[in-house]
Coordinates of C-alpha atoms in Angstrom, one line a residue:
M1 CA 39.6 -53.9 -14.8
I2 CA 43.0 -53.8 -13.1
K3 CA 46.5 -54.3 -14.4
L4 CA 49.0 -56.7 -12.9
Q5 CA 51.3 -54.0 -11.6
D6 CA 48.5 -52.5 -9.6
A7 CA 47.5 -55.9 -8.2
L8 CA 51.1 -56.6 -7.2
R9 CA 51.3 -53.3 -5.4
H10 CA 48.2 -54.2 -3.3
A11 CA 49.5 -57.7 -2.8
T12 CA 52.7 -56.2 -1.3
E13 CA 50.8 -53.8 1.0
R14 CA 48.0 -56.1 2.1
P15 CA 48.5 -59.7 0.8
D16 CA 45.8 -61.3 2.9
H17 CA 43.1 -58.7 2.3
V18 CA 40.2 -60.1 0.3
A19 CA 40.2 -58.5 -3.2
L20 CA 37.4 -60.5 -4.9
V21 CA 34.4 -62.4 -3.7
D22 CA 32.3 -64.6 -6.0
G23 CA 29.9 -67.0 -4.3
G24 CA 31.9 -69.2 -2.0
R25 CA 35.3 -68.2 -3.5
R26 CA 37.3 -65.5 -1.7
I27 CA 40.5 -64.4 -3.5
T28 CA 43.1 -62.3 -1.6
W29 CA 45.2 -59.7 -3.2
S30 CA 48.2 -62.1 -3.2
E31 CA 46.1 -64.8 -4.9
L32 CA 44.6 -62.3 -7.4
A33 CA 48.0 -61.0 -8.5
D34 CA 49.3 -64.5 -8.9
E35 CA 46.3 -65.6 -11.0
I36 CA 46.5 -62.5 -13.2
A37 CA 50.2 -63.1 -13.9
K38 CA 49.6 -66.7 -14.9
V39 CA 46.7 -66.0 -17.2
A40 CA 48.4 -63.0 -18.8
G41 CA 51.5 -65.1 -19.4
G42 CA 49.4 -67.9 -20.9
L43 CA 47.5 -65.5 -23.1
A44 CA 50.7 -63.9 -24.4
T45 CA 51.8 -67.2 -25.8
V46 CA 48.7 -67.7 -27.9
L47 CA 47.6 -64.2 -28.9
P48 CA 47.1 -64.1 -32.7
E49 CA 49.6 -62.2 -34.7
G50 CA 46.9 -59.9 -36.2
R51 CA 47.0 -56.3 -35.0
P52 CA 45.4 -54.4 -33.5
A53 CA 44.7 -57.0 -30.9
R54 CA 41.2 -56.8 -29.5
A55 CA 39.1 -59.1 -27.3
A56 CA 35.4 -59.5 -26.8
F57 CA 33.5 -61.6 -24.2
L58 CA 30.1 -63.3 -24.0
C59 CA 29.6 -64.6 -20.5
C60 CA 28.0 -63.9 -17.1
N61 CA 29.9 -62.3 -14.2
G62 CA 32.4 -64.5 -12.5
W63 CA 35.9 -64.6 -11.0
E64 CA 37.4 -66.1 -14.1
L65 CA 36.0 -63.3 -16.2
V66 CA 37.5 -60.7 -13.8
I67 CA 40.9 -62.3 -14.0
T68 CA 40.8 -62.8 -17.7
T69 CA 39.9 -59.1 -18.4
A70 CA 42.6 -58.0 -16.0
A71 CA 45.1 -60.2 -18.0
F72 CA 44.0 -58.5 -21.2
E73 CA 44.5 -55.1 -19.7
T74 CA 47.9 -56.1 -18.4
L75 CA 48.8 -57.0 -22.0
G76 CA 47.5 -53.8 -23.4
V77 CA 44.6 -55.5 -25.2
P78 CA 41.2 -53.7 -25.1
V79 CA 38.5 -56.0 -24.0
T80 CA 34.8 -55.4 -24.6
G81 CA 31.7 -57.1 -23.2
L82 CA 28.7 -58.0 -25.4
D83 CA 25.1 -58.2 -24.3
F84 CA 24.3 -61.9 -24.0
E85 CA 20.5 -61.1 -24.3
A86 CA 20.9 -59.3 -27.6
S87 CA 19.8 -60.9 -30.9
P88 CA 22.2 -63.0 -33.0
E89 CA 22.0 -60.3 -35.7
A90 CA 22.9 -57.4 -33.2
T91 CA 25.7 -59.5 -31.7
A92 CA 27.1 -60.4 -35.1
D93 CA 27.0 -56.7 -36.1
A94 CA 28.8 -55.7 -32.9
L95 CA 31.5 -58.3 -33.6
E96 CA 31.9 -57.1 -37.2
Q97 CA 32.3 -53.5 -36.0
L98 CA 34.8 -54.5 -33.3
R99 CA 36.7 -57.2 -35.3
P100 CA 38.2 -58.9 -32.2
T101 CA 41.2 -61.2 -32.5
V102 CA 40.2 -63.0 -29.3
V103 CA 36.7 -64.0 -28.2
V104 CA 36.0 -65.2 -24.7
S105 CA 32.8 -67.2 -24.0
S106 CA 31.2 -69.6 -21.5
K107 CA 29.1 -72.6 -22.3
L108 CA 25.9 -70.9 -21.4
H109 CA 26.3 -68.2 -24.0
R110 CA 28.3 -70.1 -26.7
P111 CA 25.1 -70.9 -28.6
L112 CA 24.7 -67.1 -29.3
L113 CA 28.3 -67.0 -30.4
I114 CA 27.7 -69.9 -32.7
A115 CA 24.7 -68.3 -34.2
T116 CA 26.8 -65.3 -35.2
G117 CA 29.4 -67.4 -37.0
W118 CA 32.2 -66.1 -34.8
D119 CA 32.8 -69.3 -32.8
D120 CA 35.2 -70.7 -35.4
R121 CA 36.3 -67.5 -37.3
E122 CA 39.7 -68.0 -38.9
G123 CA 42.5 -66.2 -37.1
V124 CA 40.4 -65.6 -34.0
L125 CA 41.5 -67.2 -30.7
Q126 CA 38.6 -68.8 -28.7
V127 CA 39.0 -68.7 -24.9
H128 CA 36.5 -70.9 -23.0
L129 CA 35.5 -70.0 -19.4
H130 CA 33.6 -72.4 -17.3
G131 CA 30.1 -71.5 -16.0
V132 CA 27.6 -72.5 -13.4
G133 CA 27.3 -76.2 -13.3
E134 CA 30.4 -76.8 -15.3
E135 CA 33.6 -78.4 -14.0
L136 CA 36.9 -76.7 -14.7
A137 CA 38.6 -78.3 -17.7
A138 CA 41.8 -80.2 -16.8
P139 CA 44.9 -78.2 -17.7
E140 CA 46.6 -79.2 -20.9
P141 CA 49.6 -77.9 -22.8
I142 CA 48.7 -74.8 -24.8
V143 CA 48.5 -76.0 -28.4
A144 CA 45.6 -73.7 -29.5
D145 CA 46.0 -72.7 -33.1
P146 CA 43.8 -69.6 -33.9
Q147 CA 44.2 -70.2 -37.6
A148 CA 42.6 -73.6 -37.1
G149 CA 39.9 -72.3 -34.7
E150 CA 41.2 -74.4 -31.8
P151 CA 40.0 -73.1 -28.4
V152 CA 41.9 -72.8 -25.2
A153 CA 40.4 -73.3 -21.7
Y154 CA 40.9 -70.8 -18.9
S155 CA 42.4 -73.5 -16.7
T156 CA 45.0 -74.2 -19.4
L157 CA 46.0 -70.5 -19.6
A158 CA 46.3 -70.4 -15.8
A159 CA 48.5 -73.5 -15.7
A160 CA 50.9 -72.2 -18.4
L161 CA 53.5 -70.7 -16.0
T162 CA 54.8 -68.5 -18.7
P163 CA 56.4 -65.2 -17.6
V164 CA 54.4 -62.1 -18.5
T165 CA 55.8 -60.4 -21.5
A166 CA 55.7 -56.7 -22.4
P167 CA 52.3 -55.4 -23.6
V168 CA 51.5 -55.5 -27.3
S169 CA 52.7 -52.6 -29.2
Q170 CA 49.7 -50.7 -30.5
P171 CA 48.0 -47.3 -29.8
Y172 CA 45.6 -47.0 -26.9
E173 CA 41.9 -47.8 -27.7
S174 CA 38.9 -48.7 -25.6
F175 CA 35.5 -49.8 -26.7
A176 CA 31.9 -50.1 -25.4
V177 CA 28.9 -51.6 -27.2
G178 CA 25.5 -50.0 -26.9
Y179 CA 22.2 -50.9 -28.4
D180 CA 19.5 -48.6 -29.6
A181 CA 15.7 -48.9 -29.1
A182 CA 15.4 -51.2 -32.1
G183 CA 18.2 -53.5 -30.8
A184 CA 20.8 -52.4 -33.3
S185 CA 24.4 -52.3 -31.9
R186 CA 26.7 -49.3 -32.0
L187 CA 30.4 -49.3 -31.1
V188 CA 31.7 -46.4 -29.0
V189 CA 35.4 -45.7 -29.4
R190 CA 37.8 -43.8 -27.2
R191 CA 41.5 -43.3 -28.0
R192 CA 42.7 -41.8 -24.7
S193 CA 42.3 -43.0 -21.2
F194 CA 40.5 -40.9 -18.5
E195 CA 40.6 -43.5 -15.7
A196 CA 43.3 -41.8 -13.5
R197 CA 41.6 -38.4 -13.5
R198 CA 38.1 -39.9 -12.9
L199 CA 39.5 -42.0 -10.0
A200 CA 41.0 -38.9 -8.4
E201 CA 37.8 -36.9 -8.7
L202 CA 35.6 -39.7 -7.4
V203 CA 37.9 -40.2 -4.4
D204 CA 37.8 -36.5 -3.7
E205 CA 34.1 -36.2 -4.1
F206 CA 33.0 -39.3 -2.2
A207 CA 36.0 -40.2 0.0
F208 CA 36.3 -43.8 -1.3
D209 CA 39.4 -45.7 0.1
E210 CA 41.0 -49.1 0.5
D211 CA 38.5 -50.1 3.2
D212 CA 35.5 -49.9 1.0
T213 CA 33.7 -53.0 -0.3
Y214 CA 31.9 -52.6 -3.7
L215 CA 29.0 -54.8 -4.8
V216 CA 28.6 -55.5 -8.5
T217 CA 24.9 -55.9 -9.5
V218 CA 25.0 -55.3 -13.3
P219 CA 26.5 -57.6 -16.0
M220 CA 30.1 -56.8 -16.8
Y221 CA 29.3 -56.1 -20.4
H222 CA 27.6 -52.9 -19.2
A223 CA 30.1 -50.0 -19.1
S224 CA 29.2 -49.3 -15.4
G225 CA 30.0 -52.9 -14.4
P226 CA 33.8 -52.9 -14.9
G227 CA 33.9 -49.1 -14.7
W228 CA 32.9 -48.9 -11.0
A229 CA 34.6 -52.1 -10.0
R230 CA 37.9 -50.7 -11.4
V231 CA 37.6 -47.8 -8.9
F232 CA 37.7 -50.0 -5.9
F233 CA 40.2 -52.4 -7.3
A234 CA 42.5 -49.4 -8.0
L235 CA 42.2 -48.4 -4.3
G236 CA 43.0 -51.9 -3.0
G237 CA 39.5 -52.5 -1.6
T238 CA 37.2 -55.5 -2.1
V239 CA 34.8 -56.2 -5.0
V240 CA 31.9 -58.6 -4.5
L241 CA 30.1 -60.1 -7.5
G242 CA 26.4 -60.2 -6.7
P243 CA 23.5 -62.0 -8.3
Y244 CA 21.2 -60.3 -10.7
H245 CA 17.9 -61.8 -9.6
D246 CA 18.3 -63.3 -6.1
L247 CA 17.4 -60.3 -3.9
G248 CA 17.6 -62.3 -0.7
E249 CA 21.2 -63.3 -1.4
M250 CA 22.0 -59.7 -2.4
C251 CA 20.7 -58.5 1.0
R252 CA 22.8 -61.2 2.7
L253 CA 25.9 -60.1 0.8
I254 CA 25.4 -56.4 1.7
T255 CA 25.4 -57.3 5.4
D256 CA 27.8 -60.2 5.6
E257 CA 30.5 -58.8 3.3
G258 CA 30.2 -55.3 4.8
V259 CA 29.3 -53.6 1.5
T260 CA 29.8 -49.9 1.6
A261 CA 29.1 -48.9 -2.0
T262 CA 27.1 -50.3 -5.0
L263 CA 25.4 -49.3 -8.2
M264 CA 21.9 -50.7 -9.0
V265 CA 19.7 -49.9 -11.9
P266 CA 16.2 -48.7 -10.8
P267 CA 14.4 -52.0 -11.5
V268 CA 16.9 -54.0 -9.4
L269 CA 16.8 -51.4 -6.6
S270 CA 13.0 -51.4 -6.7
R271 CA 12.9 -55.2 -6.2
L272 CA 15.4 -55.0 -3.5
L273 CA 13.4 -52.4 -1.6
A274 CA 10.3 -54.6 -1.9
H275 CA 12.1 -57.6 -0.5
P276 CA 11.4 -58.3 3.2
A277 CA 15.1 -59.0 3.9
S278 CA 16.0 -55.4 3.0
A279 CA 14.0 -54.0 6.0
A280 CA 16.9 -54.6 8.4
L281 CA 19.7 -53.2 6.2
R282 CA 19.8 -49.8 7.8
E283 CA 20.8 -51.4 11.1
T284 CA 22.9 -54.3 9.8
S285 CA 24.8 -52.9 6.9
R286 CA 27.7 -50.5 6.3
L287 CA 26.2 -49.1 3.1
R288 CA 27.0 -45.4 2.6
F289 CA 26.9 -44.9 -1.2
L290 CA 24.2 -46.3 -3.4
L291 CA 24.2 -45.1 -7.0
T292 CA 21.3 -45.4 -9.5
G293 CA 20.3 -43.9 -12.8
G294 CA 17.9 -44.4 -15.6
Q295 CA 14.5 -43.4 -16.8
H296 CA 12.6 -45.8 -14.5
L297 CA 13.6 -44.1 -11.2
N298 CA 10.5 -43.0 -9.5
R299 CA 9.5 -41.2 -6.3
W300 CA 8.5 -44.5 -4.6
I301 CA 12.1 -45.8 -5.0
V302 CA 13.6 -42.5 -3.8
N303 CA 11.4 -42.3 -0.7
E304 CA 11.6 -46.1 0.1
A305 CA 15.5 -46.0 -0.2
W306 CA 15.7 -43.2 2.3
D307 CA 13.4 -45.1 4.7
R308 CA 15.3 -48.4 4.3
F309 CA 18.9 -47.2 4.0
G310 CA 19.0 -43.7 5.2
P311 CA 20.6 -40.8 3.2
V312 CA 22.7 -43.0 0.8
L313 CA 21.0 -42.9 -2.6
H314 CA 22.7 -40.9 -5.4
H315 CA 21.3 -40.4 -8.9
Y316 CA 23.5 -40.1 -11.9
Y317 CA 23.2 -39.4 -15.6
G318 CA 25.9 -40.7 -17.9
P319 CA 25.4 -42.1 -21.4
T320 CA 27.9 -44.5 -22.8
E321 CA 29.2 -41.8 -25.2
T322 CA 29.9 -39.2 -22.5
G323 CA 30.9 -41.0 -19.3
L324 CA 29.7 -39.8 -15.9
V325 CA 28.0 -36.4 -16.4
T326 CA 25.9 -35.5 -13.3
V327 CA 25.3 -36.8 -9.8
L328 CA 22.7 -35.7 -7.3
G329 CA 23.2 -36.5 -3.7
P330 CA 20.6 -37.8 -1.2
E331 CA 19.4 -34.6 0.3
E332 CA 18.8 -32.8 -3.1
L333 CA 17.4 -36.0 -4.6
A334 CA 14.7 -36.1 -1.9
L335 CA 13.4 -32.7 -3.0
S336 CA 14.3 -32.5 -6.7
P337 CA 12.9 -34.3 -9.8
C338 CA 14.1 -37.8 -10.1
R339 CA 15.8 -37.0 -13.5
S340 CA 18.0 -34.2 -12.2
G341 CA 21.7 -33.9 -11.4
R342 CA 24.6 -31.5 -11.0
A343 CA 27.6 -31.6 -13.3
M344 CA 30.6 -33.5 -11.9
P345 CA 34.0 -31.6 -11.8
G346 CA 35.5 -31.0 -15.2
I347 CA 32.1 -31.5 -17.0
G348 CA 30.4 -28.8 -19.0
I349 CA 26.6 -29.0 -19.8
A350 CA 24.8 -27.0 -22.4
V351 CA 21.1 -27.0 -23.5
L352 CA 21.0 -26.0 -27.2
D353 CA 18.4 -24.9 -29.6
A354 CA 18.0 -26.3 -33.2
E355 CA 20.9 -24.1 -34.4
H356 CA 23.1 -25.4 -31.5
R357 CA 23.0 -22.1 -29.7
P358 CA 23.0 -22.1 -25.8
L359 CA 19.5 -21.6 -24.3
P360 CA 18.9 -19.8 -21.0
P361 CA 17.9 -21.6 -17.8
G362 CA 14.4 -22.9 -17.8
V363 CA 14.1 -23.4 -21.6
R364 CA 14.0 -27.0 -23.0
G365 CA 16.5 -28.0 -25.7
R366 CA 19.0 -30.6 -26.8
V367 CA 21.5 -31.7 -24.1
A368 CA 25.2 -31.4 -25.0
V369 CA 28.2 -32.3 -22.9
A370 CA 31.8 -31.2 -22.8
S371 CA 34.0 -33.6 -20.9
Y372 CA 37.4 -35.3 -20.7
Q373 CA 35.5 -38.6 -20.8
L374 CA 33.8 -38.1 -24.2
M375 CA 34.1 -40.8 -26.9
D376 CA 36.1 -40.0 -30.0
S377 CA 33.8 -41.7 -32.5
Y378 CA 31.4 -44.5 -33.3
G379 CA 32.8 -47.5 -34.9
D380 CA 31.6 -46.4 -38.4
A381 CA 30.7 -42.7 -37.8
P382 CA 32.2 -39.6 -36.3
A383 CA 31.1 -38.3 -32.9
P384 CA 28.1 -35.9 -33.1
S385 CA 30.1 -32.9 -31.9
V386 CA 29.5 -29.1 -32.2
L387 CA 31.4 -26.0 -31.1
V388 CA 29.6 -24.1 -28.4
D389 CA 30.5 -20.8 -26.8
L390 CA 29.0 -20.5 -23.3
A391 CA 30.3 -17.0 -22.8
D392 CA 32.2 -18.1 -19.8
G393 CA 35.6 -16.8 -20.9
Q394 CA 36.7 -20.2 -22.3
G395 CA 35.7 -19.5 -25.9
P396 CA 34.1 -22.0 -28.3
R397 CA 34.8 -25.6 -27.3
P398 CA 33.6 -29.0 -28.6
F399 CA 30.4 -30.4 -27.0
L400 CA 29.0 -33.8 -27.8
L401 CA 25.3 -33.9 -28.7
T402 CA 23.4 -36.4 -26.6
G403 CA 20.2 -38.1 -27.5
D404 CA 18.3 -36.4 -24.7
D405 CA 16.3 -33.2 -24.2
G406 CA 16.5 -31.3 -21.0
V407 CA 16.4 -28.1 -19.0
L408 CA 19.0 -26.4 -16.9
D409 CA 17.5 -24.7 -13.8
Y410 CA 18.8 -21.5 -12.2
E411 CA 20.9 -23.4 -9.7
G412 CA 22.8 -25.4 -12.4
R413 CA 20.9 -28.7 -12.2
L414 CA 20.1 -30.5 -15.4
E415 CA 16.6 -32.1 -15.6
L416 CA 16.0 -34.5 -18.4
T417 CA 12.7 -34.0 -20.2
G418 CA 12.8 -36.2 -23.2
R419 CA 14.9 -38.7 -25.2
T420 CA 15.3 -39.4 -28.9
A421 CA 15.0 -43.2 -28.7
G422 CA 12.6 -45.7 -27.1
A423 CA 8.9 -46.1 -26.8
V424 CA 8.6 -42.6 -25.5
R425 CA 10.9 -40.2 -27.3
A426 CA 11.4 -36.5 -27.9
R427 CA 11.8 -35.0 -31.4
A428 CA 13.0 -31.7 -32.7
A429 CA 9.5 -30.7 -33.6
G430 CA 6.4 -31.6 -31.7
E431 CA 5.3 -30.8 -28.1
Q432 CA 3.2 -34.0 -28.3
D433 CA 6.3 -36.2 -28.3
T434 CA 7.7 -34.4 -25.3
A435 CA 4.3 -34.8 -23.6
F436 CA 4.7 -38.5 -23.6
F437 CA 7.9 -38.2 -21.5
G438 CA 6.1 -35.9 -19.1
L439 CA 3.3 -38.4 -18.9
E440 CA 5.6 -41.2 -18.0
T441 CA 7.3 -39.0 -15.4
E442 CA 4.1 -38.1 -13.7
L443 CA 2.7 -41.6 -13.8
L444 CA 5.8 -43.0 -12.2
D445 CA 5.3 -40.6 -9.3
Q446 CA 1.7 -41.6 -8.6
P447 CA 1.6 -42.9 -4.9
A448 CA -0.3 -46.0 -5.8
V449 CA 1.9 -47.0 -8.7
H450 CA 4.9 -49.2 -8.0
D451 CA 6.1 -49.5 -11.6
L452 CA 4.9 -48.6 -15.0
A453 CA 5.7 -48.4 -18.8
V454 CA 4.3 -46.3 -21.5
L455 CA 4.4 -47.9 -24.9
R456 CA 3.1 -46.5 -28.2
V457 CA 1.7 -49.2 -30.4
N458 CA 0.5 -49.0 -34.0
V459 CA -2.4 -51.5 -34.2
P460 CA -3.2 -52.8 -37.7
D461 CA -6.5 -51.5 -39.1
H462 CA -6.9 -49.1 -36.2
G463 CA -3.8 -46.8 -35.8
P464 CA -1.7 -45.7 -32.8
V465 CA -2.7 -46.3 -29.2
L466 CA -1.0 -46.1 -25.9
A467 CA -0.5 -49.3 -23.9
V468 CA 0.1 -48.5 -20.3
P469 CA 0.9 -51.6 -18.1
F470 CA 1.3 -50.7 -14.5
V471 CA 2.1 -52.5 -11.2
P472 CA 0.1 -51.3 -8.2
V473 CA 1.8 -50.8 -4.9
G474 CA -0.7 -53.4 -3.5
R475 CA -3.8 -55.2 -4.7
D476 CA -5.9 -53.2 -2.3
V477 CA -5.1 -50.0 -4.2
E478 CA -5.2 -51.5 -7.8
T479 CA -8.5 -49.8 -8.6
A480 CA -7.3 -46.4 -7.3
A481 CA -4.1 -46.8 -9.2
Y482 CA -6.0 -47.6 -12.4
R483 CA -8.2 -44.6 -12.0
A484 CA -5.3 -42.3 -11.3
V485 CA -3.3 -43.6 -14.3
S486 CA -6.3 -43.3 -16.6
A487 CA -7.0 -39.7 -15.4
V488 CA -3.4 -38.6 -16.0
C489 CA -3.4 -40.1 -19.5
A490 CA -6.6 -38.4 -20.4
R491 CA -5.3 -35.0 -19.2
R492 CA -1.7 -35.3 -20.5
V493 CA -2.4 -36.9 -23.9
P494 CA -6.0 -36.4 -24.8
W495 CA -5.3 -36.9 -28.6
I496 CA -4.5 -40.6 -28.2
T497 CA -6.4 -43.5 -26.6
A498 CA -4.6 -45.0 -23.6
H499 CA -5.3 -48.6 -22.5
V500 CA -4.3 -49.0 -18.9
I501 CA -3.7 -52.6 -17.8
A502 CA -2.6 -54.0 -14.4
V503 CA 0.3 -56.5 -14.6
E504 CA 2.2 -58.5 -12.0
A505 CA 5.6 -57.0 -13.0
I506 CA 7.4 -55.0 -15.7
P507 CA 10.0 -57.3 -17.3
Y508 CA 13.6 -55.8 -17.4
S509 CA 17.0 -56.9 -18.7
P510 CA 19.8 -57.1 -16.1
T511 CA 20.8 -53.5 -17.2
G512 CA 17.4 -52.1 -16.5
T513 CA 16.0 -51.9 -20.0
I514 CA 12.3 -52.8 -20.4
R515 CA 11.8 -56.0 -22.4
S516 CA 9.2 -54.4 -24.6
A517 CA 8.6 -57.4 -26.9
E518 CA 7.9 -59.6 -23.9
L519 CA 5.7 -57.1 -22.3
L520 CA 3.7 -56.5 -25.4
T521 CA 3.2 -60.2 -25.9
E522 CA 1.6 -60.3 -22.5
I523 CA -0.7 -57.2 -22.8
M524 CA -1.6 -57.0 -26.5
P525 CA -4.5 -59.5 -26.3
L526 CA -6.2 -57.3 -23.8
V527 CA -5.4 -54.1 -25.8
N528 CA -6.9 -55.7 -28.9
L529 CA -10.0 -56.8 -26.9
Y530 CA -10.5 -53.3 -25.5
I531 CA -10.2 -51.8 -29.0
H532 CA -12.8 -54.3 -30.2
L533 CA -15.2 -53.5 -27.4
D534 CA -14.7 -49.8 -28.0
K535 CA -15.6 -50.2 -31.6
Q536 CA -18.6 -52.4 -30.7
S537 CA -19.9 -49.8 -28.2
A538 CA -19.5 -47.0 -30.8
T539 CA -21.7 -48.9 -33.3
E540 CA -24.4 -49.6 -30.8
I541 CA -24.9 -45.9 -29.9
P542 CA -28.3 -44.8 -31.4
A543 CA -28.1 -42.0 -34.0

């Protein structure tokens, strides 16, 4: 997040400038530096002896979490967020891979921690943050004993008044936890820092400075949450913690706090654009940089963002394993496919065939990335790296194989055309699998479609079908949207039956992932009914 020495530098230069906003709490740089120092000092007195020291957290965004993670970074302890919507099994697996010596949690998400068995793990320090509706615990002397599983409250750490000690002595490591389509966790490991170089390149590319205000709209367990907040903390600007679901409040914050930059996953951005309060933002806000990325970006979002905000929307591609890879600016995004982007400085992109040889522009293959931001390994497996010679004079160099298929055009833009995980995935063999990705892309760009999902379902005693829930732009065009979606399905994937169903909304997680189980629970009764009616109609046709 930010280290104490950087906070102290900003506190010296602009002590009364607001550094962090969370609801009604406004924390200046002077106050932030003081709070980080107190919490880091308190943590230093109770850190378990086991090494390497590592911390994990299970809690919503909040000022306490920001300060606690900053304290860990000050002490040289890597801190990793865990998805509080993941299953107990996936969370337990992530914790077993990480093996933290400190676990931070809030009351709201402690039941998940308890279900994993890590709430009282021997030798692991438990730090309790307060949450919405909870009062701060009264400060007490620090007597926590990790061996006995005794927790320590945030307020106790902040009241310790213990001088900050030197960072723990251990090699640099950073971690991020990702989850595959089946919900299984994977630990991404890096053993060298790239933050200083990335900061310099982002400042050079987008002219960020200390007068910028950044709005956080994703949970801090997602790599983009602390990653982008860190940029504006490093510059001495202001970071605002926004709500995930209250779009009216988000619009108010953008205007009242003078937000100039933010990242929103496509579902959140879509809901913001549909909210009446966003209509005035072009005239009332200072927003100049809005970043989004993900498979659910569609032409409606791109066009509506231009109408509502002006030329501010940027699209990025950056898997957890690679860091930031491509960015496409507003002008090109208005004309190019929604899954395109240009390589950032210092990034190499290759599209490879099955033997890992570079393919020419216009030919689809496996996307591979060379970058100073690449991970070093998974927690229990090496990085999927290959040596690639692009014939650019640099000779063979390591590229990381991503889980995506794509095409490089003749102007150097990467367009994603498939993926190896999820309901719609690409495989090494089979144009049919790639066709599903093309289907989803075309459907999302239908004028009458506001949002949509393509789910392949294997129905017992019947076989595979497509379930295609869609949200129309308006009820007056629902029939037109239904016909358009059905026609595209019949043309794109004629070998599989598609059941098109209008729904009120597509459910998403705070990080923009479709909640497939919830969506299928809603639509499968209709899918099964349609299958039954189709079979009944087939038996009634005279010979």
